[in-house]
PDB file of C-alpha atoms in Angstrom:
ATOM      1  CA  VAL A  17      25.920   8.382 -93.497  1.00  0.00           C
ATOM      2  CA  LEU A  18      28.890  10.247 -91.512  1.00  0.00           C
ATOM      3  CA  GLY A  19      25.773  12.682 -91.347  1.00  0.00           C
ATOM      4  CA  ASN A  20      23.025  11.080 -90.185  1.00  0.00           C
ATOM      5  CA  LEU A  21      25.553   9.317 -87.694  1.00  0.00           C
ATOM      6  CA  LEU A  22      26.571  12.644 -86.211  1.00  0.00           C
ATOM      7  CA  ILE A  23      22.664  14.164 -86.501  1.00  0.00           C
ATOM      8  CA  ILE A  24      22.454   9.767 -83.704  1.00  0.00           C
ATOM      9  CA  LEU A  25      25.465  11.752 -81.404  1.00  0.00           C
ATOM     10  CA  ALA A  26      24.324  14.819 -80.998  1.00  0.00           C
ATOM     11  CA  ILE A  27      21.111  14.447 -79.953  1.00  0.00           C
ATOM     12  CA  MET A  28      22.334  11.393 -78.139  1.00  0.00           C
ATOM     13  CA  SER A  29      25.404  13.752 -76.902  1.00  0.00           C
ATOM     14  CA  ASP A  30      22.656  17.586 -75.728  1.00  0.00           C
ATOM     15  CA  SER A  31      20.739  17.445 -73.515  1.00  0.00           C
ATOM     16  CA  HIS A  32      18.688  19.913 -74.897  1.00  0.00           C
ATOM     17  CA  LEU A  33      18.295  17.809 -77.727  1.00  0.00           C
ATOM     18  CA  HIS A  34      15.906  15.112 -75.310  1.00  0.00           C
ATOM     19  CA  THR A  35      13.089  15.533 -76.627  1.00  0.00           C
ATOM     20  CA  PRO A  36       9.914  14.368 -79.352  1.00  0.00           C
ATOM     21  CA  MET A  37      11.318  15.928 -81.499  1.00  0.00           C
ATOM     22  CA  TYR A  38      14.310  15.185 -81.867  1.00  0.00           C
ATOM     23  CA  PHE A  39      13.824  11.565 -80.341  1.00  0.00           C
ATOM     24  CA  PHE A  40      11.493  11.227 -83.668  1.00  0.00           C
ATOM     25  CA  LEU A  41      14.680  12.570 -86.065  1.00  0.00           C
ATOM     26  CA  CYS A  42      16.752  10.878 -84.540  1.00  0.00           C
ATOM     27  CA  ASN A  43      15.131   7.042 -85.110  1.00  0.00           C
ATOM     28  CA  LEU A  44      14.724   8.187 -88.484  1.00  0.00           C
ATOM     29  CA  SER A  45      18.392   8.944 -88.890  1.00  0.00           C
ATOM     30  CA  PHE A  46      19.029   4.666 -88.257  1.00  0.00           C
ATOM     31  CA  THR A  47      16.491   4.541 -90.284  1.00  0.00           C
ATOM     32  CA  ASP A  48      18.056   6.106 -93.312  1.00  0.00           C
ATOM     33  CA  ILE A  49      21.839   5.222 -92.601  1.00  0.00           C
ATOM     34  CA  SER A  50      19.653   1.395 -92.482  1.00  0.00           C
ATOM     35  CA  PHE A  51      18.125   1.508 -95.461  1.00  0.00           C
ATOM     36  CA  ILE A  52      21.658   2.398 -97.912  1.00  0.00           C
ATOM     37  CA  SER A  53      23.086   0.488 -95.580  1.00  0.00           C
ATOM     38  CA  THR A  54      20.701  -2.649 -97.409  1.00  0.00           C
ATOM     39  CA  THR A  55      21.504  -1.850-101.187  1.00  0.00           C
ATOM     40  CA  ILE A  56      23.955   0.226-101.383  1.00  0.00           C
ATOM     41  CA  PRO A  57      27.123  -1.487-100.311  1.00  0.00           C
ATOM     42  CA  ARG A  58      25.916  -4.406-102.135  1.00  0.00           C
ATOM     43  CA  MET A  59      25.371  -2.264-104.848  1.00  0.00           C
ATOM     44  CA  LEU A  60      29.217  -0.822-104.953  1.00  0.00           C
ATOM     45  CA  VAL A  61      30.303  -4.345-104.840  1.00  0.00           C
ATOM     46  CA  ASN A  62      28.498  -5.247-107.735  1.00  0.00           C
ATOM     47  CA  ILE A  63      30.742  -0.986-109.695  1.00  0.00           C
ATOM     48  CA  GLN A  64      34.264  -3.152-108.591  1.00  0.00           C
ATOM     49  CA  ARG A  65      32.751  -7.391-109.589  1.00  0.00           C
ATOM     50  CA  GLN A  66      32.444  -8.205-113.119  1.00  0.00           C
ATOM     51  CA  SER A  67      30.185 -10.869-112.347  1.00  0.00           C
ATOM     52  CA  LYS A  68      26.996  -8.952-110.102  1.00  0.00           C
ATOM     53  CA  THR A  69      25.432 -12.151-108.361  1.00  0.00           C
ATOM     54  CA  ILE A  70      23.349 -12.284-105.434  1.00  0.00           C
ATOM     55  CA  SER A  71      22.192 -16.092-103.742  1.00  0.00           C
ATOM     56  CA  TYR A  72      18.684 -16.385-103.715  1.00  0.00           C
ATOM     57  CA  THR A  73      18.371 -16.262 -99.895  1.00  0.00           C
ATOM     58  CA  GLY A  74      20.065 -12.915 -99.789  1.00  0.00           C
ATOM     59  CA  CYS A  75      18.163 -11.299-102.694  1.00  0.00           C
ATOM     60  CA  LEU A  76      14.992 -12.265-100.397  1.00  0.00           C
ATOM     61  CA  THR A  77      16.616 -10.646 -97.287  1.00  0.00           C
ATOM     62  CA  GLN A  78      17.275  -7.564 -98.990  1.00  0.00           C
ATOM     63  CA  VAL A  79      13.776  -7.148-100.114  1.00  0.00           C
ATOM     64  CA  CYS A  80      12.922  -8.098 -96.672  1.00  0.00           C
ATOM     65  CA  PHE A  81      15.319  -5.392 -95.055  1.00  0.00           C
ATOM     66  CA  ALA A  82      13.933  -2.981 -97.579  1.00  0.00           C
ATOM     67  CA  LEU A  83      10.465  -2.553 -97.068  1.00  0.00           C
ATOM     68  CA  VAL A  84      11.247  -2.370 -93.286  1.00  0.00           C
ATOM     69  CA  PHE A  85      13.362   0.855 -94.131  1.00  0.00           C
ATOM     70  CA  VAL A  86      10.936   1.968 -96.567  1.00  0.00           C
ATOM     71  CA  GLY A  87       7.218   0.535 -94.546  1.00  0.00           C
ATOM     72  CA  LEU A  88       9.449   3.003 -90.922  1.00  0.00           C
ATOM     73  CA  GLU A  89      10.100   6.166 -92.092  1.00  0.00           C
ATOM     74  CA  ASN A  90       7.090   6.344 -94.102  1.00  0.00           C
ATOM     75  CA  PHE A  91       5.738   5.798 -90.492  1.00  0.00           C
ATOM     76  CA  LEU A  92       8.393   8.029 -88.545  1.00  0.00           C
ATOM     77  CA  LEU A  93       7.568  10.835 -90.962  1.00  0.00           C
ATOM     78  CA  ALA A  94       3.329  10.581 -90.010  1.00  0.00           C
ATOM     79  CA  ALA A  95       4.914  10.898 -86.453  1.00  0.00           C
ATOM     80  CA  MET A  96       7.258  13.944 -86.909  1.00  0.00           C
ATOM     81  CA  THR A  97       3.863  15.111 -88.246  1.00  0.00           C
ATOM     82  CA  TYR A  98       1.995  14.734 -84.957  1.00  0.00           C
ATOM     83  CA  ASP A  99       4.299  15.527 -82.136  1.00  0.00           C
ATOM     84  CA  HIS A 100       4.495  18.721 -84.993  1.00  0.00           C
ATOM     85  CA  TYR A 101       0.325  19.168 -85.299  1.00  0.00           C
ATOM     86  CA  VAL A 102       0.553  19.131 -81.345  1.00  0.00           C
ATOM     87  CA  ALA A 103       3.612  21.461 -80.576  1.00  0.00           C
ATOM     88  CA  ILE A 104       1.529  24.145 -82.477  1.00  0.00           C
ATOM     89  CA  CYS A 105      -1.445  23.544 -82.368  1.00  0.00           C
ATOM     90  CA  HIS A 106      -2.533  22.849 -78.445  1.00  0.00           C
ATOM     91  CA  PRO A 107       0.800  24.151 -77.492  1.00  0.00           C
ATOM     92  CA  LEU A 108      -0.518  23.877 -74.103  1.00  0.00           C
ATOM     93  CA  ARG A 109      -0.931  20.469 -73.855  1.00  0.00           C
ATOM     94  CA  TYR A 110       2.353  19.036 -75.941  1.00  0.00           C
ATOM     95  CA  THR A 111       3.621  17.936 -72.392  1.00  0.00           C
ATOM     96  CA  VAL A 112       0.585  16.018 -71.395  1.00  0.00           C
ATOM     97  CA  ILE A 113       0.047  14.269 -75.048  1.00  0.00           C
ATOM     98  CA  MET A 114       3.598  14.237 -76.227  1.00  0.00           C
ATOM     99  CA  ASN A 115       4.713  11.627 -73.095  1.00  0.00           C
ATOM    100  CA  PRO A 116       7.861   9.704 -73.881  1.00  0.00           C
ATOM    101  CA  ARG A 117       5.081   6.400 -73.496  1.00  0.00           C
ATOM    102  CA  LEU A 118       3.815   7.934 -76.058  1.00  0.00           C
ATOM    103  CA  CYS A 119       6.619   8.400 -78.470  1.00  0.00           C
ATOM    104  CA  VAL A 120       8.266   4.671 -77.204  1.00  0.00           C
ATOM    105  CA  LEU A 121       5.574   3.366 -78.443  1.00  0.00           C
ATOM    106  CA  LEU A 122       4.442   5.544 -81.929  1.00  0.00           C
ATOM    107  CA  ILE A 123       8.480   4.169 -83.009  1.00  0.00           C
ATOM    108  CA  LEU A 124       7.551   0.121 -81.947  1.00  0.00           C
ATOM    109  CA  PHE A 125       4.169   0.107 -83.231  1.00  0.00           C
ATOM    110  CA  SER A 126       5.849   1.802 -87.110  1.00  0.00           C
ATOM    111  CA  PHE A 127       8.309  -1.515 -86.214  1.00  0.00           C
ATOM    112  CA  SER A 128       5.603  -3.464 -86.006  1.00  0.00           C
ATOM    113  CA  ILE A 129       4.006  -2.925 -88.309  1.00  0.00           C
ATOM    114  CA  SER A 130       6.886  -2.447 -90.910  1.00  0.00           C
ATOM    115  CA  ILE A 131       8.256  -5.755 -90.124  1.00  0.00           C
ATOM    116  CA  MET A 132       4.913  -7.415 -90.402  1.00  0.00           C
ATOM    117  CA  ASP A 133       4.268  -6.344 -94.204  1.00  0.00           C
ATOM    118  CA  ALA A 134       8.177  -6.576 -95.562  1.00  0.00           C
ATOM    119  CA  LEU A 135       8.089 -10.415 -93.958  1.00  0.00           C
ATOM    120  CA  LEU A 136       4.350 -10.698 -95.490  1.00  0.00           C
ATOM    121  CA  HIS A 137       5.768  -9.582 -98.318  1.00  0.00           C
ATOM    122  CA  SER A 138       8.550 -11.367 -98.473  1.00  0.00           C
ATOM    123  CA  LEU A 139       6.396 -15.157 -98.127  1.00  0.00           C
ATOM    124  CA  MET A 140       5.041 -14.404-100.496  1.00  0.00           C
ATOM    125  CA  VAL A 141       7.251 -14.224-102.616  1.00  0.00           C
ATOM    126  CA  LEU A 142       8.555 -17.490-101.689  1.00  0.00           C
ATOM    127  CA  ARG A 143       5.675 -18.343-103.163  1.00  0.00           C
ATOM    128  CA  LEU A 144       6.348 -18.303-106.834  1.00  0.00           C
ATOM    129  CA  SER A 145       8.565 -19.734-109.255  1.00  0.00           C
ATOM    130  CA  PHE A 146      12.111 -18.508-110.686  1.00  0.00           C
ATOM    131  CA  ARG A 147      14.189 -19.400-113.627  1.00  0.00           C
ATOM    132  CA  THR A 148      17.016 -20.718-113.188  1.00  0.00           C
ATOM    133  CA  ASP A 149      19.078 -18.531-114.255  1.00  0.00           C
ATOM    134  CA  LEU A 150      17.313 -15.132-113.400  1.00  0.00           C
ATOM    135  CA  GLU A 151      18.901 -11.444-114.761  1.00  0.00           C
ATOM    136  CA  ILE A 152      17.437  -8.782-112.248  1.00  0.00           C
ATOM    137  CA  PRO A 153      16.990  -5.340-114.656  1.00  0.00           C
ATOM    138  CA  HIS A 154      17.663  -3.328-111.484  1.00  0.00           C
ATOM    139  CA  PHE A 155      21.100  -2.252-108.737  1.00  0.00           C
ATOM    140  CA  PHE A 156      18.904  -4.274-105.852  1.00  0.00           C
ATOM    141  CA  CYS A 157      16.759  -6.678-104.915  1.00  0.00           C
ATOM    142  CA  GLU A 158      13.392  -4.666-105.496  1.00  0.00           C
ATOM    143  CA  LEU A 159      10.084  -6.066-105.128  1.00  0.00           C
ATOM    144  CA  ALA A 160       8.237  -5.168-107.673  1.00  0.00           C
ATOM    145  CA  GLN A 161      10.492  -6.427-110.385  1.00  0.00           C
ATOM    146  CA  ILE A 162      11.402  -9.386-108.776  1.00  0.00           C
ATOM    147  CA  ILE A 163       7.357 -10.223-108.891  1.00  0.00           C
ATOM    148  CA  ASN A 164       7.021  -9.831-113.000  1.00  0.00           C
ATOM    149  CA  LEU A 165      10.556 -11.510-113.437  1.00  0.00           C
ATOM    150  CA  ALA A 166       8.253 -14.849-111.427  1.00  0.00           C
ATOM    151  CA  CYS A 167       7.617 -17.164-114.028  1.00  0.00           C
ATOM    152  CA  SER A 168       3.729 -18.266-111.732  1.00  0.00           C
ATOM    153  CA  ASP A 169       0.524 -16.814-111.178  1.00  0.00           C
ATOM    154  CA  THR A 170       1.792 -13.432-109.586  1.00  0.00           C
ATOM    155  CA  LEU A 171      -1.978 -11.934-109.094  1.00  0.00           C
ATOM    156  CA  ILE A 172      -2.525 -12.098-105.536  1.00  0.00           C
ATOM    157  CA  ASN A 173       0.820 -11.037-105.321  1.00  0.00           C
ATOM    158  CA  ASN A 174       0.664  -7.623-106.972  1.00  0.00           C
ATOM    159  CA  ILE A 175      -2.498  -6.931-105.481  1.00  0.00           C
ATOM    160  CA  TRP A 176      -0.860  -7.279-101.640  1.00  0.00           C
ATOM    161  CA  VAL A 177       0.949  -4.562-102.917  1.00  0.00           C
ATOM    162  CA  TYR A 178      -1.271  -2.566-103.767  1.00  0.00           C
ATOM    163  CA  LEU A 179      -4.056  -2.536-100.909  1.00  0.00           C
ATOM    164  CA  VAL A 180      -0.927  -2.627 -98.482  1.00  0.00           C
ATOM    165  CA  THR A 181       1.187   0.591-100.495  1.00  0.00           C
ATOM    166  CA  SER A 182      -2.974   2.255-100.718  1.00  0.00           C
ATOM    167  CA  ILE A 183      -3.119   1.759 -97.498  1.00  0.00           C
ATOM    168  CA  VAL A 184      -0.469   1.838 -95.223  1.00  0.00           C
ATOM    169  CA  GLY A 185       0.629   4.889 -97.370  1.00  0.00           C
ATOM    170  CA  GLY A 186      -2.487   7.119 -98.313  1.00  0.00           C
ATOM    171  CA  ILE A 187      -4.064   6.661 -94.096  1.00  0.00           C
ATOM    172  CA  THR A 188      -0.112   8.471 -93.887  1.00  0.00           C
ATOM    173  CA  ILE A 189      -0.248  10.516 -96.622  1.00  0.00           C
ATOM    174  CA  LEU A 190      -4.269  11.984 -95.328  1.00  0.00           C
ATOM    175  CA  GLY A 191      -2.257  12.175 -91.790  1.00  0.00           C
ATOM    176  CA  ILE A 192       0.555  14.308 -92.968  1.00  0.00           C
ATOM    177  CA  ILE A 193      -2.022  16.614 -94.970  1.00  0.00           C
ATOM    178  CA  TYR A 194      -4.398  16.761 -92.667  1.00  0.00           C
ATOM    179  CA  SER A 195      -1.935  17.930 -89.893  1.00  0.00           C
ATOM    180  CA  TYR A 196      -0.204  20.196 -91.981  1.00  0.00           C
ATOM    181  CA  ILE A 197      -3.927  22.278 -92.479  1.00  0.00           C
ATOM    182  CA  LYS A 198      -4.462  22.305 -89.030  1.00  0.00           C
ATOM    183  CA  ILE A 199      -1.366  23.843 -88.267  1.00  0.00           C
ATOM    184  CA  PHE A 200      -1.381  26.019 -91.426  1.00  0.00           C
ATOM    185  CA  PHE A 201      -4.668  27.201 -89.818  1.00  0.00           C
ATOM    186  CA  SER A 202      -3.051  28.212 -86.869  1.00  0.00           C
ATOM    187  CA  VAL A 203       0.132  29.087 -88.202  1.00  0.00           C
ATOM    188  CA  LEU A 204      -2.062  32.158 -89.283  1.00  0.00           C
ATOM    189  CA  ARG A 205      -4.387  33.523 -86.855  1.00  0.00           C
ATOM    190  CA  MET A 206      -1.004  33.999 -84.446  1.00  0.00           C
ATOM    191  CA  SER A 207      -0.827  37.564 -84.409  1.00  0.00           C
ATOM    192  CA  SER A 208       2.984  36.862 -83.187  1.00  0.00           C
ATOM    193  CA  SER A 209       4.244  37.224 -86.770  1.00  0.00           C
ATOM    194  CA  GLY A 210       7.877  36.052 -84.190  1.00  0.00           C
ATOM    195  CA  GLY A 211       5.744  33.380 -83.790  1.00  0.00           C
ATOM    196  CA  LYS A 212       4.289  32.724 -87.164  1.00  0.00           C
ATOM    197  CA  TYR A 213       7.685  32.687 -88.345  1.00  0.00           C
ATOM    198  CA  LYS A 214       9.286  30.238 -85.690  1.00  0.00           C
ATOM    199  CA  ALA A 215       6.093  28.179 -86.884  1.00  0.00           C
ATOM    200  CA  PHE A 216       6.870  28.273 -90.511  1.00  0.00           C
ATOM    201  CA  SER A 217      10.458  27.153 -89.710  1.00  0.00           C
ATOM    202  CA  THR A 218       9.911  24.948 -87.404  1.00  0.00           C
ATOM    203  CA  CYS A 219       7.731  22.221 -89.919  1.00  0.00           C
ATOM    204  CA  GLY A 220      10.354  23.966 -92.593  1.00  0.00           C
ATOM    205  CA  SER A 221      12.852  21.930 -92.778  1.00  0.00           C
ATOM    206  CA  HIS A 222      10.240  18.409 -91.943  1.00  0.00           C
ATOM    207  CA  LEU A 223       7.880  19.535 -95.621  1.00  0.00           C
ATOM    208  CA  SER A 224      10.888  19.653 -96.970  1.00  0.00           C
ATOM    209  CA  VAL A 225      12.086  16.077 -95.174  1.00  0.00           C
ATOM    210  CA  VAL A 226       8.491  14.821 -96.812  1.00  0.00           C
ATOM    211  CA  SER A 227       7.739  15.458 -99.925  1.00  0.00           C
ATOM    212  CA  LEU A 228      11.774  14.605-100.989  1.00  0.00           C
ATOM    213  CA  PHE A 229      10.587  10.935 -99.403  1.00  0.00           C
ATOM    214  CA  TYR A 230       7.721  11.691-100.955  1.00  0.00           C
ATOM    215  CA  GLY A 231       7.718  13.525-103.967  1.00  0.00           C
ATOM    216  CA  THR A 232      10.768  10.547-105.210  1.00  0.00           C
ATOM    217  CA  GLY A 233       8.296   8.079-104.253  1.00  0.00           C
ATOM    218  CA  PHE A 234       5.460   9.030-106.876  1.00  0.00           C
ATOM    219  CA  GLY A 235       8.383  10.101-108.987  1.00  0.00           C
ATOM    220  CA  VAL A 236       9.799   6.308-109.529  1.00  0.00           C
ATOM    221  CA  TYR A 237       6.267   4.638-109.021  1.00  0.00           C
ATOM    222  CA  ILE A 238       5.276   6.563-112.479  1.00  0.00           C
ATOM    223  CA  SER A 239       8.497   6.383-114.155  1.00  0.00           C
ATOM    224  CA  SER A 240       8.359   2.868-114.000  1.00  0.00           C
ATOM    225  CA  ALA A 241       4.095   3.427-115.544  1.00  0.00           C
ATOM    226  CA  VAL A 242       5.258   5.004-118.087  1.00  0.00           C
ATOM    227  CA  THR A 243       8.036   3.363-119.256  1.00  0.00           C
ATOM    228  CA  ASP A 244       9.384   0.624-120.438  1.00  0.00           C
ATOM    229  CA  SER A 245      13.196   1.170-119.852  1.00  0.00           C
ATOM    230  CA  PRO A 246      14.614  -1.238-117.225  1.00  0.00           C
ATOM    231  CA  ARG A 247      17.342   1.005-117.088  1.00  0.00           C
ATOM    232  CA  LYS A 248      15.021   4.471-116.462  1.00  0.00           C
ATOM    233  CA  THR A 249      13.080   2.535-114.094  1.00  0.00           C
ATOM    234  CA  ALA A 250      17.030   2.398-112.308  1.00  0.00           C
ATOM    235  CA  VAL A 251      17.770   5.605-112.191  1.00  0.00           C
ATOM    236  CA  ALA A 252      14.555   6.181-110.844  1.00  0.00           C
ATOM    237  CA  SER A 253      15.451   3.975-108.249  1.00  0.00           C
ATOM    238  CA  VAL A 254      18.293   5.797-107.387  1.00  0.00           C
ATOM    239  CA  MET A 255      16.777   9.189-106.521  1.00  0.00           C
ATOM    240  CA  TYR A 256      14.302   7.237-104.590  1.00  0.00           C
ATOM    241  CA  THR A 257      17.435   5.838-102.420  1.00  0.00           C
ATOM    242  CA  VAL A 258      19.620   7.010-102.321  1.00  0.00           C
ATOM    243  CA  VAL A 259      18.416  11.010-102.500  1.00  0.00           C
ATOM    244  CA  PRO A 260      16.586  11.511 -99.303  1.00  0.00           C
ATOM    245  CA  PRO A 261      19.160   9.820 -96.830  1.00  0.00           C
ATOM    246  CA  MET A 262      21.624  12.886 -98.678  1.00  0.00           C
ATOM    247  CA  MET A 263      19.429  15.372 -97.998  1.00  0.00           C
ATOM    248  CA  ASN A 264      18.446  14.640 -94.716  1.00  0.00           C
ATOM    249  CA  PRO A 265      21.649  15.825 -93.294  1.00  0.00           C
ATOM    250  CA  PHE A 266      21.768  18.778 -94.314  1.00  0.00           C
ATOM    251  CA  ILE A 267      18.807  19.788 -94.601  1.00  0.00           C
ATOM    252  CA  TYR A 268      17.831  19.244 -91.152  1.00  0.00           C
ATOM    253  CA  SER A 269      21.354  20.759 -90.205  1.00  0.00           C
ATOM    254  CA  LEU A 270      21.014  24.129 -92.267  1.00  0.00           C
ATOM    255  CA  ARG A 271      17.802  24.650 -91.002  1.00  0.00           C
ATOM    256  CA  ASN A 272      18.040  24.170 -87.173  1.00  0.00           C
ATOM    257  CA  ARG A 273      20.088  26.182 -84.830  1.00  0.00           C
ATOM    258  CA  ASP A 274      20.034  24.496 -81.858  1.00  0.00           C
ATOM    259  CA  MET A 275      21.317  21.360 -83.893  1.00  0.00           C
ATOM    260  CA  LYS A 276      23.903  23.366 -85.944  1.00  0.00           C
ATOM    261  CA  ALA A 277      24.958  24.147 -82.178  1.00  0.00           C
ATOM    262  CA  ALA A 278      25.541  20.780 -81.257  1.00  0.00           C
ATOM    263  CA  LEU A 279      26.408  19.855 -84.497  1.00  0.00           C
ATOM    264  CA  LYS A 280      29.294  22.695 -83.609  1.00  0.00           C
ATOM    265  CA  LYS A 281      29.782  21.203 -80.182  1.00  0.00           C
ATOM    266  CA  LEU A 282      30.343  17.455 -81.254  1.00  0.00           C
ATOM    267  CA  ILE A 283      32.174  18.453 -83.336  1.00  0.00           C
ATOM    268  CA  THR A 284      35.187  21.157 -81.900  1.00  0.00           C
ATOM    269  CA  PRO A 285      36.078  19.246 -79.316  1.00  0.00           C
ATOM    270  CA  LEU A 286      37.482  16.788 -82.840  1.00  0.00           C
ATOM    271  CA  LEU A 287      39.509  19.522 -84.108  1.00  0.00           C
TER     272      LEU A 287
END
């Protein structure tokens, strides 16, 4: 939380960072803070309490907000990839293409789709029946775990989950892969070694975050598919929900000279 909050404050306080790339990074940090705030505080309370209970309404609320912020991070990473693609492949048209209006529209589109998807999933969970003494083998209310514990028919819910995940996740991942292929060949055509280094350095941080987010996500999916142990699935989910938000500030601050300068300018007066 502190790392992501420092990134937001540094970007807002430094006028040199008021660019599309840092605008998306600021929103990514906000999303990371919001995402872990829906799951980790409750987990910490459960660790300290003897009674690890959550109300039905509270569980559905947690499912909804977790889906919103996971979807939002997915779209933001794709938007940041597009920003890098335009900056490297079409540098002369960058300011025209990545104008403030387009950046705001991308954020609004990401929010809208993520919220609609989360609400639809939550409403579809409402139609399911559950036992009164339900025990969720997880540290938070995850959609897949909730559906698996239902007493009624969950075929439509499962179809919708796989359909949306395949379409939304597939489109963004394919878009990211396509953009980086174009970026790679554009960088290879550069004659200046300094230009190549700057381009790879610019994309390095973002590519690390993308690999971390989707890598841990696929790790959770694979672990849940190959093992019947709820405990192992829960441990894998910790890697997915906790590690990316925690590592993102380190990746962007340690590998970005402008960000380090802005953070130094922000922190120095406080010391």
